[in-house]
PDB file of C-alpha atoms in Angstrom:
ATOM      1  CA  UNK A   1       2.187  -3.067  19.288  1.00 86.00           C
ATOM      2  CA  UNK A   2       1.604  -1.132  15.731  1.00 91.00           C
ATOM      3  CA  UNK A   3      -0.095  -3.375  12.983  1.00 94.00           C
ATOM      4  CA  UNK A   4      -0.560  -2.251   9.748  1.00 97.00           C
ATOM      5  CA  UNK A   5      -4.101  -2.390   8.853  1.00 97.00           C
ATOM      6  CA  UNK A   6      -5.199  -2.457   4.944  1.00 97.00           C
ATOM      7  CA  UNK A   7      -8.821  -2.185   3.737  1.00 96.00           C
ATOM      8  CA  UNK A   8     -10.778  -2.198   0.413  1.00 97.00           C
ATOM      9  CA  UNK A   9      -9.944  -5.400  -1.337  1.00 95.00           C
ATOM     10  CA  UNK A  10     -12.373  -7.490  -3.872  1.00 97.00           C
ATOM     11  CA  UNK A  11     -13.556  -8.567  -6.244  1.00 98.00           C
ATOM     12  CA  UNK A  12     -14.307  -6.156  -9.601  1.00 98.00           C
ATOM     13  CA  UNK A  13     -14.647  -7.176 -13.184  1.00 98.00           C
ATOM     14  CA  UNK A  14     -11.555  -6.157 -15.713  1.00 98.00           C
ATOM     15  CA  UNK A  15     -11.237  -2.485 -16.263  1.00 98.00           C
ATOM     16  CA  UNK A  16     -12.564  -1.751 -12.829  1.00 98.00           C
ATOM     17  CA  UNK A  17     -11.643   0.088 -10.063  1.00 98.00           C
ATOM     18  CA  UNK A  18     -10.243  -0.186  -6.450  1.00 98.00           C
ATOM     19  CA  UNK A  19      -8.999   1.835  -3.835  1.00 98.00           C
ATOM     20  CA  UNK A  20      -6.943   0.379  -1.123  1.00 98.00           C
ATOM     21  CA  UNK A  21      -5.694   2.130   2.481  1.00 98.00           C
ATOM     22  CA  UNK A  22      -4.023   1.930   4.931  1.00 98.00           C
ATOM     23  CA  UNK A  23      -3.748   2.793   8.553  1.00 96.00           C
ATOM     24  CA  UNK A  24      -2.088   1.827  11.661  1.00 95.00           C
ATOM     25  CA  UNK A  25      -4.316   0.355  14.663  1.00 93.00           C
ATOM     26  CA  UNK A  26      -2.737   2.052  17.510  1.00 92.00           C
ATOM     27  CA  UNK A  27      -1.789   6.293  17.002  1.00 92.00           C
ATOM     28  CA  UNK A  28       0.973   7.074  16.165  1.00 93.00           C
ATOM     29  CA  UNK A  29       3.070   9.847  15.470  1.00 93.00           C
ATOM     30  CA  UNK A  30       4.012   9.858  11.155  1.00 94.00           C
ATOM     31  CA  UNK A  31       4.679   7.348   8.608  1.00 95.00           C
ATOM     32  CA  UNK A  32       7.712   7.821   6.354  1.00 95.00           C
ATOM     33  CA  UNK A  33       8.065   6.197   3.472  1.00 97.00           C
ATOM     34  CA  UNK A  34       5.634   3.407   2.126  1.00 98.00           C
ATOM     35  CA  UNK A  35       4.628   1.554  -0.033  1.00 98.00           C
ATOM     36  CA  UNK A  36       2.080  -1.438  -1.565  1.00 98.00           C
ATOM     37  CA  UNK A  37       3.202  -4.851  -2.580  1.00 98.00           C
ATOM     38  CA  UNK A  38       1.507  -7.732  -3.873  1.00 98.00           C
ATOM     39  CA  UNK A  39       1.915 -11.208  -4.132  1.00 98.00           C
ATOM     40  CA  UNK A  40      -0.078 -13.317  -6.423  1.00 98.00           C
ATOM     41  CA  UNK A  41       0.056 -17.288  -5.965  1.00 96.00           C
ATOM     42  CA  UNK A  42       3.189 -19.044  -7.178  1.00 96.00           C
ATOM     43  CA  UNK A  43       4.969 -15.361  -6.907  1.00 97.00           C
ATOM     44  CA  UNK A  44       7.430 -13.419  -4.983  1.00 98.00           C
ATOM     45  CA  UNK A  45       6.475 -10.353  -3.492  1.00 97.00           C
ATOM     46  CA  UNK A  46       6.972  -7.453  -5.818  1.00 98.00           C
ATOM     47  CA  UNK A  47       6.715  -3.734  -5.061  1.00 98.00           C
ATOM     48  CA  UNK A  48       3.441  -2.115  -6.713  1.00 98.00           C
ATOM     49  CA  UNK A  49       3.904   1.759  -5.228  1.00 98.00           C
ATOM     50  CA  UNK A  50       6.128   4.004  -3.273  1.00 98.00           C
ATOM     51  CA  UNK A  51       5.825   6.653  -1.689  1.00 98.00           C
ATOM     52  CA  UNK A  52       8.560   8.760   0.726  1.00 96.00           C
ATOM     53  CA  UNK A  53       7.827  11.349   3.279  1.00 93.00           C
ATOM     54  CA  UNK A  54       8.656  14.203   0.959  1.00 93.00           C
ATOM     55  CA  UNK A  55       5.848  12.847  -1.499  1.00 94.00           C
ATOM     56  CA  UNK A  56       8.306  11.347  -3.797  1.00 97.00           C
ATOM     57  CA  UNK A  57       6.129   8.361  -5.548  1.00 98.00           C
ATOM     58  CA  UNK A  58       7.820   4.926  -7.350  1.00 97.00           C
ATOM     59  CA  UNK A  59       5.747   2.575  -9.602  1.00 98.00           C
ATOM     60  CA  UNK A  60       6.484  -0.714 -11.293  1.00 98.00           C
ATOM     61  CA  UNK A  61       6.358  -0.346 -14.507  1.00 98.00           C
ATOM     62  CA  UNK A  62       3.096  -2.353 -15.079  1.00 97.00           C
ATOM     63  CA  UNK A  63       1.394  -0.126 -12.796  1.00 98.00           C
ATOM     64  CA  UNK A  64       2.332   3.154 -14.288  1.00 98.00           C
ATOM     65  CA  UNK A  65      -0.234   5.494 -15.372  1.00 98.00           C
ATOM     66  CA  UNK A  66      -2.901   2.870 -14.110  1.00 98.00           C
ATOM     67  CA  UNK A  67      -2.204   3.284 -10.095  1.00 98.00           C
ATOM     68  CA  UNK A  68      -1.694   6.075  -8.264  1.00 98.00           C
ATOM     69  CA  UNK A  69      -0.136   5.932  -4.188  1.00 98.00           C
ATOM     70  CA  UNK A  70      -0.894   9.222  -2.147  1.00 97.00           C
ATOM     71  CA  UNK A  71      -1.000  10.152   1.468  1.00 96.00           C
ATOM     72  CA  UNK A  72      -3.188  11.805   4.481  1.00 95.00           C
ATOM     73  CA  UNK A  73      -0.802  12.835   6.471  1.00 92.00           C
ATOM     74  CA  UNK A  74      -3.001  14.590   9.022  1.00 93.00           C
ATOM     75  CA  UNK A  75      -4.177  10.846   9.703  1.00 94.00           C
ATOM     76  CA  UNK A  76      -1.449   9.216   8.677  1.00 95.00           C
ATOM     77  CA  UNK A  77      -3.083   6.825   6.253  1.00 97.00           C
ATOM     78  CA  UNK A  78      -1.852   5.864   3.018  1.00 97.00           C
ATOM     79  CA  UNK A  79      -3.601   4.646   0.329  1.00 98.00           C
ATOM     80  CA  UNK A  80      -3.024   3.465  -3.455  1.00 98.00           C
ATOM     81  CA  UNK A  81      -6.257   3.889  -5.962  1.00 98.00           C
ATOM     82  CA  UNK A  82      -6.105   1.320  -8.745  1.00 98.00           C
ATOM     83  CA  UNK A  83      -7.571   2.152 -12.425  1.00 98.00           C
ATOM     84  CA  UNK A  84      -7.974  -0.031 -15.590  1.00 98.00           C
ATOM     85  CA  UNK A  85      -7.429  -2.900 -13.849  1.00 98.00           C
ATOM     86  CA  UNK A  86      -6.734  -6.086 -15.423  1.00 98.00           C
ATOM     87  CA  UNK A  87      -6.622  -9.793 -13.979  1.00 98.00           C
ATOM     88  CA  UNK A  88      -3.008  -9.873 -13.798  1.00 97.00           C
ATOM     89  CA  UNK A  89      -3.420  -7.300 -10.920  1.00 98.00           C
ATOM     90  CA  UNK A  90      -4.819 -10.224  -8.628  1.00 98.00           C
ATOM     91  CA  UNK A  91      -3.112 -10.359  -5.847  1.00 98.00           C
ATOM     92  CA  UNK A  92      -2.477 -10.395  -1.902  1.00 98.00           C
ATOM     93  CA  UNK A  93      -2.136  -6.624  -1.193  1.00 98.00           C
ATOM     94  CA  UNK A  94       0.310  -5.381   1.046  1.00 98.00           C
ATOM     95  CA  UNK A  95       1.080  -2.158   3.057  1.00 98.00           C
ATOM     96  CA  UNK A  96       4.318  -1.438   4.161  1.00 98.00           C
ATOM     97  CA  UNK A  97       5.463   1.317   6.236  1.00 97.00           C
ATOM     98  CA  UNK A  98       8.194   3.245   8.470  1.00 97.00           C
ATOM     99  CA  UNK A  99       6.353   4.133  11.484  1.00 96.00           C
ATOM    100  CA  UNK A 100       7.454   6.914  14.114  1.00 96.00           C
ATOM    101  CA  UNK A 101       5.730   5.553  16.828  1.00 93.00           C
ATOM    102  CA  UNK A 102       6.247   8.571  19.280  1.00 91.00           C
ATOM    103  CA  UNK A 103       7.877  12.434  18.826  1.00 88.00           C
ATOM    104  CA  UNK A 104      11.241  11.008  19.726  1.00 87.00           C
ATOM    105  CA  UNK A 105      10.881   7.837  18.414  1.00 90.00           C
ATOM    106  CA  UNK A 106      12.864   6.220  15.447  1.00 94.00           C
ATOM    107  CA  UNK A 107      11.305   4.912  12.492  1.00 95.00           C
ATOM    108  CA  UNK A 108      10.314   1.186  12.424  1.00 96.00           C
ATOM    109  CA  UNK A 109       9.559  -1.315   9.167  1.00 97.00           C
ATOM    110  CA  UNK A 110       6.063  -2.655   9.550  1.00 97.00           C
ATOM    111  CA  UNK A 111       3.817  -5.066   7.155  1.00 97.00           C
ATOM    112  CA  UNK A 112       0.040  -5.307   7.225  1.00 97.00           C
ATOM    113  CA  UNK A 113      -1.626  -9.051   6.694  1.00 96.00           C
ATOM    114  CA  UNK A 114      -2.580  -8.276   3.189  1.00 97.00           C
ATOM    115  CA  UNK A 115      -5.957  -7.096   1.149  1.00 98.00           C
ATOM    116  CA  UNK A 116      -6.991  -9.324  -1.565  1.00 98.00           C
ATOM    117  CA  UNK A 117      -7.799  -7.658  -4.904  1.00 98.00           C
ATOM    118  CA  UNK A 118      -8.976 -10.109  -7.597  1.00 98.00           C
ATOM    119  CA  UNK A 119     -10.044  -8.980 -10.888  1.00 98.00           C
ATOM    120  CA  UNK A 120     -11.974 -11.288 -12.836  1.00 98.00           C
ATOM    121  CA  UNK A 121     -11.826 -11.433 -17.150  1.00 94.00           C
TER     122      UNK A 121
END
């Protein structure tokens, strides 16, 4: 069974920096497109980053020019470095992916459990 695994959540003062990644916990063959989502308490999920196997890249606009999403392909991790951040940012991180599991396989949806980021004032 793939799971998404994110790392490199925390806790970082206003203005900081964090990098987030993530990975899957079994090998497997590519990811397609993905992306990062947060929620923050009392919030729907919202899309942060995107990212599509050609290395196409989608931000929300409250994000732009402060995050940036890019890829390893070679080990398939993706990962989504966060500048200037501010305490609106905190949030329940999540990766989301289209997995090819093997070389004839089909691409599947997966979520990770979620990375929390708080950023204090």
């Amino acid at each position: 069974q793939v799971q998404l695994v994110e790392s490199g959540g925390g806790l970082v003062q206003a203005g900081g920096s964090l990098s987030l990644s993530c990975g899957a916990s079994v090998r497997i063959e590519s990811i397609r497109t993905a992306g990062w989502y947060r929620q923050a308490i009392g919030k729907p999920r919202e899309l942060v980053a995107q990212i599509t196997s050609g290395g196409r890249t989608n931000y929300a606009d409250d994000v732009k020019g402060r995050f940036t999403i890019y890829r390893d392909r070679a080990n398939n991790r993706v990962y989504l470095q966060m500048n200037s951040l501010k305490p609106e940012d905190t949030a329940v991180y999540h990766c989301n992916a289209d997995v090819i599991r093997s070389a004839m396989g089909i691409p599947i949806n997966y979520w990770g459990q979620g990375t929390q980021v708080t950023v204090s004032s």
